[in-house]
Amino acid sequence: MSANLEPNPQSELVTLDNLQPPTKRSLIGLSREQLGAELVSVGVPEKQARMRASQIWHWLYIRGAVDFDQMLNLSKDLRASLAGKYSVALPEVVTEQVSTDGTRKWLVRFPADGKTGPVEVETVYIPERDRGTLCVSSQVGCSLTCTFCHTGTQKMVRNLTTAEVLGQVLLARHRLRDFAGMEEDFDIIGPAEGRKVSNIVMMGMGEPLFNYENVKHALLIALDEDGLNFSRRRVTVSTSGVVPAIYKLGEETRTMLAISLHATNDTLRDELVPINKKYPLDQLLDACRAYPGLSSARRITFEYVMLKGVNDSIADAHKMVELLSDIPAKINLIPFNPWPGSEYECSDWKQIEKFSAYLVTRGFTAPIRTPRGRDILAACGQLKSESKKAAS
Ligand code: SAH
Ligand code: SF4
């Protein structure tokens, strides 16, 4: 059976067939309790469910298994019944691009979910001397329309599931041979604590705090000490300022927080980061002050995109000093990354340096972020996929 077969140049051809949800549920992203319940549903005795769930957890998150047949301490019968109903496969990689600076970008495809067709997002790996950072997407598109951001021009298609958010981390670790026992097949600069992916930043496509529950569950699994075991200070959630969810994030995950500030007064911020109309600067900064566990070793990162003639004057820098005076903060100055059709220009390098120096002499850490992976359009704000909403 098929529908929507009229050719429509504006949207992907969608048939009812490719809107069918995948037949096998992924076990990736389930909590231990949920995993235990699924095991009981395939006949594992209640008494054994916890132990078996821990074994599977170990295979998925420490050993990087992608197939039940790799799980050698499960009986053949159990492996077969699990394989009949569930999947532990990694997401599909459509393309992998490697920049001249070593940055990698993957276009990742997730299957139709019954409401939208297959969707695509981007995940970026940025190797540095002392760390390897994975920039993870939380949504397909974004419901917000920050005027300088490429993702903001793409319609919001859907939230990613917990499995899809976490799947990006597992996928990157696989492609980088970053699970114990995997052989190196190329050199990656700078593993931190023996890992190639040492840091996770929720700075890919989408607004993570508009997909709060799924992002939270994925990060809690990434932080789990008996699994992926990422350090809390190496996991950062970036938000344009969804104030109520900032309070929840602090209480429920205690990850690091990054705020996309970009303007120091409400009039300009209303224009650049429209969610400011709902949650203006005073409310946003109150939520920052209340974020748990802040200290000079655990500071909030304020991201500030440098837009020529828009937000880059020394008066702006002065206002920023005033706004952030009572918050343990570091400021990341991001040279604007242009994209096809963007309306802004990046500030002159000299002006960015002056802006940074002004902040530094007033006691702030204010590095200028070097754009990475520009040649493969992998830098901040350049991510965009061709995924479209399903035609209705
Ligand atoms: N939605 C979240 C996270 C994704 S964007 C957020 O807005 O925080 C990650 C960072 O890239 C944000 O600080 C965002 O403002 C910034 N950014 C977006 N477009 C950019 C561009 N064209 N140049 C530089 N930084 C950009
Ligand atoms: Fe969405 Fe963040 Fe881009 Fe704004 S900057 S449109 S919140 S992804």
Tab-separated table of C-alpha atoms and ligand atoms in Angstrom:
chain	number	residue	atom	x	y	z
A	1	MET	CA	0.000	0.000	0.000
A	2	SER	CA	1.299	3.443	-0.712
A	3	ALA	CA	0.327	7.047	-0.215
A	4	ASN	CA	1.657	10.489	-1.033
A	5	LEU	CA	3.034	9.320	-4.307
A	6	GLU	CA	2.595	12.712	-5.952
A	7	PRO	CA	6.079	14.033	-6.700
A	8	ASN	CA	6.690	17.006	-4.441
A	9	PRO	CA	9.997	18.791	-4.848
A	10	GLN	CA	9.639	20.378	-1.396
A	11	SER	CA	9.576	17.182	0.555
A	12	GLU	CA	10.930	13.706	0.651
A	13	LEU	CA	8.763	11.112	-1.011
A	14	VAL	CA	7.031	9.386	1.839
A	15	THR	CA	5.113	6.164	1.490
A	16	LEU	CA	3.201	4.399	4.203
A	17	ASP	CA	5.710	1.586	3.932
A	18	ASN	CA	8.630	3.688	5.000
A	19	LEU	CA	6.668	5.114	7.920
A	20	GLN	CA	6.463	1.691	9.533
A	21	PRO	CA	8.298	1.664	12.856
A	22	PRO	CA	11.260	-0.739	13.031
A	23	THR	CA	10.067	-4.181	14.041
A	24	LYS	CA	12.752	-4.771	16.648
A	25	ARG	CA	13.078	-2.594	19.690
A	26	SER	CA	16.580	-1.411	20.604
A	27	LEU	CA	17.903	-2.427	23.998
A	28	ILE	CA	20.295	0.510	23.891
A	29	GLY	CA	19.263	3.296	26.217
A	30	LEU	CA	17.054	1.254	28.546
A	31	SER	CA	17.709	1.581	32.268
A	32	ARG	CA	18.837	-1.570	34.104
A	33	GLU	CA	15.294	-2.002	35.447
A	34	GLN	CA	13.744	-1.652	31.989
A	35	LEU	CA	16.292	-4.075	30.595
A	36	GLY	CA	15.425	-6.560	33.362
A	37	ALA	CA	11.709	-6.283	32.539
A	38	GLU	CA	12.353	-6.969	28.849
A	39	LEU	CA	14.373	-10.039	29.801
A	40	VAL	CA	11.516	-11.365	31.902
A	41	SER	CA	9.234	-10.870	28.898
A	42	VAL	CA	11.340	-13.328	26.871
A	43	GLY	CA	11.241	-15.920	29.628
A	44	VAL	CA	14.248	-15.128	31.841
A	45	PRO	CA	13.237	-16.077	35.407
A	46	GLU	CA	12.649	-13.006	37.621
A	47	LYS	CA	15.441	-14.095	39.963
A	48	GLN	CA	17.985	-14.041	37.156
A	49	ALA	CA	16.820	-10.881	35.415
A	50	ARG	CA	19.055	-8.483	37.330
A	51	MET	CA	22.171	-10.497	36.762
A	52	ARG	CA	21.431	-10.982	33.068
A	53	ALA	CA	20.665	-7.260	32.691
A	54	SER	CA	24.075	-6.448	34.200
A	55	GLN	CA	25.751	-8.852	31.789
A	56	ILE	CA	24.073	-7.235	28.789
A	57	TRP	CA	24.871	-3.776	30.159
A	58	HIS	CA	28.518	-4.789	30.351
A	59	TRP	CA	28.518	-6.066	26.765
A	60	LEU	CA	26.844	-2.946	25.429
A	61	TYR	CA	28.674	-0.239	27.306
A	62	ILE	CA	32.072	-1.679	28.246
A	63	ARG	CA	32.740	-4.122	25.447
A	64	GLY	CA	30.877	-2.336	22.691
A	65	ALA	CA	28.883	-5.375	21.504
A	66	VAL	CA	26.621	-4.760	18.506
A	67	ASP	CA	25.256	-8.266	18.136
A	68	PHE	CA	23.750	-10.700	20.647
A	69	ASP	CA	26.087	-13.416	19.381
A	70	GLN	CA	29.013	-11.542	20.891
A	71	MET	CA	27.489	-11.934	24.369
A	72	LEU	CA	29.243	-15.188	25.143
A	73	ASN	CA	28.132	-15.571	28.747
A	74	LEU	CA	24.480	-15.744	27.671
A	75	SER	CA	23.163	-19.115	26.571
A	76	LYS	CA	22.665	-19.708	22.865
A	77	ASP	CA	18.917	-20.027	23.430
A	78	LEU	CA	18.677	-16.732	25.251
A	79	ARG	CA	20.754	-15.003	22.582
A	80	ALA	CA	18.427	-16.385	19.922
A	81	SER	CA	15.249	-15.283	21.686
A	82	LEU	CA	16.676	-11.827	22.310
A	83	ALA	CA	17.737	-11.517	18.671
A	84	GLY	CA	14.216	-12.484	17.597
A	85	LYS	CA	12.668	-9.546	19.404
A	86	TYR	CA	15.319	-6.888	19.990
A	87	SER	CA	18.264	-5.155	18.379
A	88	VAL	CA	21.556	-3.797	19.718
A	89	ALA	CA	22.730	-2.536	16.337
A	90	LEU	CA	24.468	0.795	15.923
A	91	PRO	CA	22.783	3.551	13.957
A	92	GLU	CA	23.406	3.619	10.226
A	93	VAL	CA	26.202	5.885	8.992
A	94	VAL	CA	25.335	7.578	5.702
A	95	THR	CA	28.620	9.439	5.272
A	96	GLU	CA	31.804	9.943	7.221
A	97	GLN	CA	33.923	13.008	6.459
A	98	VAL	CA	37.380	13.686	7.808
A	99	SER	CA	38.644	17.263	7.907
A	100	THR	CA	42.239	18.269	7.244
A	101	ASP	CA	42.444	19.081	10.969
A	102	GLY	CA	41.329	15.597	12.031
A	103	THR	CA	37.731	16.540	12.871
A	104	ARG	CA	35.269	13.861	11.799
A	105	LYS	CA	31.651	14.339	10.905
A	106	TRP	CA	29.143	11.550	10.549
A	107	LEU	CA	25.775	11.848	8.914
A	108	VAL	CA	23.716	9.354	10.878
A	109	ARG	CA	20.375	7.935	9.785
A	110	PHE	CA	17.632	6.674	12.065
A	111	PRO	CA	14.711	4.629	10.799
A	112	ALA	CA	11.115	5.756	10.396
A	113	ASP	CA	9.180	5.755	13.644
A	114	GLY	CA	5.630	5.443	12.412
A	115	LYS	CA	5.096	9.227	12.337
A	116	THR	CA	8.021	10.523	10.290
A	117	GLY	CA	10.129	8.859	7.636
A	118	PRO	CA	13.819	8.033	8.172
A	119	VAL	CA	15.706	11.010	9.619
A	120	GLU	CA	19.302	12.165	9.588
A	121	VAL	CA	21.433	14.112	12.062
A	122	GLU	CA	25.090	14.996	12.311
A	123	THR	CA	27.596	13.981	14.983
A	124	VAL	CA	31.060	15.537	15.128
A	125	TYR	CA	34.300	14.335	16.737
A	126	ILE	CA	36.922	16.938	17.578
A	127	PRO	CA	40.341	15.588	18.594
A	128	GLU	CA	42.586	17.889	20.616
A	129	ARG	CA	45.875	17.414	22.388
A	130	ASP	CA	44.340	16.694	25.791
A	131	ARG	CA	40.851	15.506	24.936
A	132	GLY	CA	38.543	14.123	22.286
A	133	THR	CA	35.155	15.797	22.234
A	134	LEU	CA	32.024	14.355	20.712
A	135	CYS	CA	29.389	16.862	19.699
A	136	VAL	CA	26.039	15.062	19.881
A	137	SER	CA	22.668	16.006	18.351
A	138	SER	CA	19.458	15.921	20.363
A	139	GLN	CA	16.784	16.712	17.769
A	140	VAL	CA	16.277	16.498	14.027
A	141	GLY	CA	16.164	20.197	13.214
A	142	CYS	CA	15.270	22.667	15.937
A	143	SER	CA	12.023	24.354	16.929
A	144	LEU	CA	13.934	27.549	17.690
A	145	THR	CA	15.115	29.996	15.070
A	146	CYS	CA	18.279	31.669	16.322
A	147	THR	CA	19.116	33.938	13.425
A	148	PHE	CA	22.830	33.045	13.111
A	149	CYS	CA	22.377	29.241	13.284
A	150	HIS	CA	22.056	26.933	10.288
A	151	THR	CA	20.097	24.311	12.239
A	152	GLY	CA	17.587	27.048	13.071
A	153	THR	CA	16.655	27.307	9.376
A	154	GLN	CA	15.649	23.663	9.330
A	155	LYS	CA	12.167	22.711	10.480
A	156	MET	CA	11.900	20.721	13.655
A	157	VAL	CA	11.200	17.159	12.527
A	158	ARG	CA	11.303	15.187	15.751
A	159	ASN	CA	13.072	14.555	19.028
A	160	LEU	CA	15.687	11.822	19.074
A	161	THR	CA	14.979	8.901	21.390
A	162	THR	CA	17.262	7.947	24.277
A	163	ALA	CA	18.655	5.127	22.112
A	164	GLU	CA	19.366	7.548	19.276
A	165	VAL	CA	21.161	10.092	21.476
A	166	LEU	CA	23.231	7.378	23.125
A	167	GLY	CA	23.665	5.541	19.816
A	168	GLN	CA	25.730	8.495	18.523
A	169	VAL	CA	28.207	8.014	21.392
A	170	LEU	CA	28.436	4.256	20.819
A	171	LEU	CA	28.812	4.764	17.097
A	172	ALA	CA	31.669	7.257	17.472
A	173	ARG	CA	33.467	4.978	19.894
A	174	HIS	CA	33.153	2.157	17.385
A	175	ARG	CA	34.358	4.152	14.429
A	176	LEU	CA	37.312	5.346	16.503
A	177	ARG	CA	38.048	1.835	17.836
A	178	ASP	CA	37.570	3.252	21.321
A	179	PHE	CA	36.263	0.182	23.154
A	180	ALA	CA	38.587	-1.992	25.204
A	181	GLY	CA	40.238	-4.658	23.077
A	182	MET	CA	39.600	-3.009	19.744
A	183	GLU	CA	42.645	-2.605	17.572
A	184	GLU	CA	43.845	0.815	16.545
A	185	ASP	CA	43.512	1.238	12.838
A	186	PHE	CA	44.587	4.855	12.668
A	187	ASP	CA	46.159	7.435	14.914
A	188	ILE	CA	43.957	9.787	16.831
A	189	ILE	CA	45.657	12.616	18.604
A	190	GLY	CA	45.334	13.057	22.304
A	191	PRO	CA	43.242	10.510	24.121
A	192	ALA	CA	42.421	11.749	27.613
A	193	GLU	CA	42.410	9.150	30.384
A	194	GLY	CA	43.132	6.546	27.740
A	195	ARG	CA	40.038	7.362	25.688
A	196	LYS	CA	39.561	8.849	22.295
A	197	VAL	CA	36.102	10.117	23.159
A	198	SER	CA	36.708	11.677	26.573
A	199	ASN	CA	34.139	14.492	26.477
A	200	ILE	CA	30.533	14.772	25.372
A	201	VAL	CA	28.945	18.098	24.492
A	202	MET	CA	25.259	18.356	23.641
A	203	MET	CA	26.004	21.013	21.033
A	204	GLY	CA	24.953	19.305	17.839
A	205	MET	CA	21.610	19.797	16.159
A	206	GLY	CA	18.642	20.743	18.293
A	207	GLU	CA	17.861	22.184	21.679
A	208	PRO	CA	18.655	19.426	24.195
A	209	LEU	CA	16.447	20.868	26.912
A	210	PHE	CA	13.402	20.648	24.636
A	211	ASN	CA	14.062	16.915	24.546
A	212	TYR	CA	14.824	16.808	28.215
A	213	GLU	CA	13.801	13.278	29.276
A	214	ASN	CA	15.539	11.454	26.430
A	215	VAL	CA	18.709	13.505	26.768
A	216	LYS	CA	18.713	13.007	30.526
A	217	HIS	CA	18.357	9.219	30.290
A	218	ALA	CA	21.073	8.996	27.634
A	219	LEU	CA	23.473	11.081	29.708
A	220	LEU	CA	22.752	9.116	32.885
A	221	ILE	CA	23.812	5.970	31.016
A	222	ALA	CA	26.902	7.747	29.653
A	223	LEU	CA	27.800	8.709	33.231
A	224	ASP	CA	27.137	5.262	34.734
A	225	GLU	CA	30.279	4.063	36.471
A	226	ASP	CA	29.717	0.437	35.479
A	227	GLY	CA	29.290	1.357	31.852
A	228	LEU	CA	30.520	4.145	29.640
A	229	ASN	CA	31.745	5.923	32.775
A	230	PHE	CA	32.159	9.447	31.449
A	231	SER	CA	33.284	11.917	34.047
A	232	ARG	CA	30.608	14.442	35.088
A	233	ARG	CA	32.940	17.337	34.440
A	234	ARG	CA	33.439	16.093	30.874
A	235	VAL	CA	29.752	16.046	29.918
A	236	THR	CA	28.224	19.405	28.987
A	237	VAL	CA	24.696	20.339	28.006
A	238	SER	CA	24.396	23.507	25.950
A	239	THR	CA	21.118	25.407	25.961
A	240	SER	CA	19.752	28.534	24.397
A	241	GLY	CA	18.035	29.131	27.744
A	242	VAL	CA	15.106	26.816	28.537
A	243	VAL	CA	14.982	28.078	32.108
A	244	PRO	CA	12.704	25.516	33.864
A	245	ALA	CA	14.700	22.624	32.398
A	246	ILE	CA	17.998	24.138	33.598
A	247	TYR	CA	16.788	23.687	37.185
A	248	LYS	CA	15.823	20.070	36.477
A	249	LEU	CA	19.100	19.320	34.719
A	250	GLY	CA	21.053	20.583	37.694
A	251	GLU	CA	19.046	18.480	40.139
A	252	GLU	CA	18.840	15.311	38.102
A	253	THR	CA	22.154	15.019	36.264
A	254	ARG	CA	24.660	17.554	37.623
A	255	THR	CA	26.399	17.671	34.284
A	256	MET	CA	28.255	20.791	33.219
A	257	LEU	CA	26.155	23.576	31.761
A	258	ALA	CA	26.786	25.852	28.778
A	259	ILE	CA	24.549	28.803	27.988
A	260	SER	CA	24.264	30.306	24.521
A	261	LEU	CA	24.328	33.926	25.643
A	262	HIS	CA	25.203	35.845	22.451
A	263	ALA	CA	23.782	39.179	23.629
A	264	THR	CA	23.975	41.210	26.818
A	265	ASN	CA	20.637	43.010	26.604
A	266	ASP	CA	17.129	41.687	26.115
A	267	THR	CA	16.391	43.697	22.973
A	268	LEU	CA	19.269	42.178	21.027
A	269	ARG	CA	18.891	38.736	22.582
A	270	ASP	CA	15.173	38.692	21.668
A	271	GLU	CA	16.309	39.041	18.071
A	272	LEU	CA	19.306	36.666	18.026
A	273	VAL	CA	18.002	33.977	20.406
A	274	PRO	CA	14.200	34.280	20.237
A	275	ILE	CA	13.556	32.034	23.254
A	276	ASN	CA	14.721	35.081	25.219
A	277	LYS	CA	11.239	36.546	24.747
A	278	LYS	CA	9.905	33.721	26.900
A	279	TYR	CA	12.805	33.479	29.359
A	280	PRO	CA	14.603	36.836	29.470
A	281	LEU	CA	18.120	37.418	30.742
A	282	ASP	CA	17.279	38.034	34.409
A	283	GLN	CA	15.436	34.688	34.660
A	284	LEU	CA	18.192	32.904	32.757
A	285	LEU	CA	20.932	34.262	34.980
A	286	ASP	CA	18.928	33.416	38.127
A	287	ALA	CA	18.786	29.787	36.922
A	288	CYS	CA	22.549	29.900	36.335
A	289	ARG	CA	23.238	31.233	39.834
A	290	ALA	CA	21.137	28.392	41.271
A	291	TYR	CA	22.916	25.643	39.277
A	292	PRO	CA	24.191	23.114	41.833
A	293	GLY	CA	27.841	22.592	42.638
A	294	LEU	CA	29.276	25.721	41.049
A	295	SER	CA	32.789	26.691	42.078
A	296	SER	CA	35.869	28.054	40.399
A	297	ALA	CA	36.624	24.480	39.312
A	298	ARG	CA	33.041	23.924	38.073
A	299	ARG	CA	32.036	26.946	36.089
A	300	ILE	CA	29.243	27.620	33.651
A	301	THR	CA	30.398	28.190	30.087
A	302	PHE	CA	28.824	31.166	28.351
A	303	GLU	CA	28.994	30.870	24.581
A	304	TYR	CA	29.136	34.107	22.665
A	305	VAL	CA	29.143	34.164	18.876
A	306	MET	CA	31.084	37.129	17.503
A	307	LEU	CA	28.940	38.980	14.962
A	308	LYS	CA	30.501	41.968	13.257
A	309	GLY	CA	28.863	45.246	14.237
A	310	VAL	CA	26.054	43.422	16.075
A	311	ASN	CA	27.300	42.290	19.493
A	312	ASP	CA	31.068	42.803	19.405
A	313	SER	CA	31.667	46.261	20.879
A	314	ILE	CA	33.661	46.909	24.031
A	315	ALA	CA	30.413	48.278	25.533
A	316	ASP	CA	28.994	44.733	25.061
A	317	ALA	CA	32.043	43.251	26.767
A	318	HIS	CA	31.570	45.703	29.637
A	319	LYS	CA	27.905	44.724	30.007
A	320	MET	CA	28.914	41.062	30.022
A	321	VAL	CA	31.316	41.666	32.896
A	322	GLU	CA	28.456	43.246	34.857
A	323	LEU	CA	25.994	40.463	34.070
A	324	LEU	CA	28.337	37.617	34.994
A	325	SER	CA	30.084	39.237	37.941
A	326	ASP	CA	28.519	36.923	40.547
A	327	ILE	CA	28.512	33.638	38.553
A	328	PRO	CA	31.490	31.254	38.313
A	329	ALA	CA	31.805	31.629	34.560
A	330	LYS	CA	34.067	31.064	31.637
A	331	ILE	CA	33.295	32.713	28.355
A	332	ASN	CA	33.789	31.002	25.027
A	333	LEU	CA	34.067	33.484	22.200
A	334	ILE	CA	32.992	31.746	18.994
A	335	PRO	CA	33.948	33.359	15.690
A	336	PHE	CA	30.756	33.301	13.634
A	337	ASN	CA	30.786	30.395	11.195
A	338	PRO	CA	29.043	31.391	7.997
A	339	TRP	CA	26.779	29.027	6.105
A	340	PRO	CA	25.151	29.308	2.694
A	341	GLY	CA	22.627	32.142	2.930
A	342	SER	CA	23.617	33.462	6.368
A	343	GLU	CA	23.144	37.181	6.915
A	344	TYR	CA	25.928	37.944	9.359
A	345	GLU	CA	29.647	38.488	9.106
A	346	CYS	CA	32.207	37.303	11.579
A	347	SER	CA	33.786	40.089	13.653
A	348	ASP	CA	37.267	41.173	12.605
A	349	TRP	CA	39.937	39.097	14.286
A	350	LYS	CA	41.428	42.203	15.931
A	351	GLN	CA	38.060	43.061	17.464
A	352	ILE	CA	37.620	39.519	18.797
A	353	GLU	CA	41.056	39.775	20.402
A	354	LYS	CA	40.230	43.160	21.928
A	355	PHE	CA	36.936	41.792	23.249
A	356	SER	CA	38.703	38.807	24.773
A	357	ALA	CA	41.468	40.958	26.287
A	358	TYR	CA	38.872	43.240	27.899
A	359	LEU	CA	37.258	40.259	29.617
A	360	VAL	CA	40.598	38.735	30.621
A	361	THR	CA	41.830	41.920	32.290
A	362	ARG	CA	38.608	41.835	34.351
A	363	GLY	CA	39.363	38.370	35.629
A	364	PHE	CA	37.396	36.165	33.196
A	365	THR	CA	38.666	33.222	31.218
A	366	ALA	CA	37.667	34.137	27.672
A	367	PRO	CA	39.350	31.953	25.055
A	368	ILE	CA	38.546	32.385	21.384
A	369	ARG	CA	37.327	29.058	20.087
A	370	THR	CA	39.266	27.954	17.032
A	371	PRO	CA	36.820	26.747	14.427
A	372	ARG	CA	37.308	23.063	13.711
A	373	GLY	CA	36.353	21.093	10.663
A	374	ARG	CA	35.407	24.192	8.640
A	375	ASP	CA	36.247	22.458	5.371
A	376	ILE	CA	33.601	19.803	6.038
A	377	LEU	CA	31.026	22.265	7.489
A	378	ALA	CA	31.377	20.676	10.916
A	379	ALA	CA	31.930	23.836	12.957
A	380	CYS	CA	29.439	25.190	15.506
A	381	GLY	CA	26.164	26.186	13.984
A	382	GLN	CA	26.852	24.715	10.568
A	383	LEU	CA	25.064	21.430	11.070
A	384	LYS	CA	21.976	20.855	9.019
A	385	SER	CA	20.503	17.748	7.498
A	386	GLU	CA	18.148	17.328	4.601
A	387	SER	CA	15.590	15.511	6.767
A	388	LYS	CA	12.165	16.918	6.210
A	389	LYS	CA	8.907	16.553	8.000
A	390	ALA	CA	6.818	13.766	6.580
A	391	ALA	CA	4.287	15.075	4.115
A	392	SER	CA	0.862	14.811	5.678
B	1	SAH	N1	20.651	24.378	20.906
B	1	SAH	C1	21.748	24.439	21.776
B	1	SAH	C2	22.922	23.588	21.366
B	1	SAH	C3	23.297	23.534	19.915
B	1	SAH	S1	24.103	24.913	19.188
B	1	SAH	C4	22.184	25.859	21.988
B	1	SAH	O1	21.717	26.731	21.270
B	1	SAH	O2	22.954	26.091	22.915
B	1	SAH	C5	25.762	24.876	19.809
B	1	SAH	C6	26.408	26.275	19.868
B	1	SAH	O3	26.736	26.788	18.562
B	1	SAH	C7	25.485	27.316	20.489
B	1	SAH	O4	26.166	28.153	21.386
B	1	SAH	C8	25.071	28.096	19.277
B	1	SAH	O5	24.584	29.352	19.629
B	1	SAH	C9	26.343	28.132	18.480
B	1	SAH	N2	26.153	28.525	17.083
B	1	SAH	C10	25.060	28.324	16.324
B	1	SAH	N3	25.260	28.804	15.080
B	1	SAH	C11	26.516	29.297	15.028
B	1	SAH	C12	27.331	29.868	14.005
B	1	SAH	N4	26.850	30.006	12.775
B	1	SAH	N5	28.580	30.243	14.301
B	1	SAH	C13	29.072	30.043	15.545
B	1	SAH	N6	28.359	29.478	16.559
B	1	SAH	C14	27.094	29.110	16.313
B	2	SF4	FE1	18.405	25.670	17.914
B	2	SF4	FE2	20.682	26.063	19.319
B	2	SF4	FE3	20.572	26.631	16.690
B	2	SF4	FE4	19.245	28.154	18.426
B	2	SF4	S1	21.478	27.884	18.306
B	2	SF4	S2	18.432	27.376	16.473
B	2	SF4	S3	18.583	26.636	19.936
B	2	SF4	S4	20.360	24.602	17.614
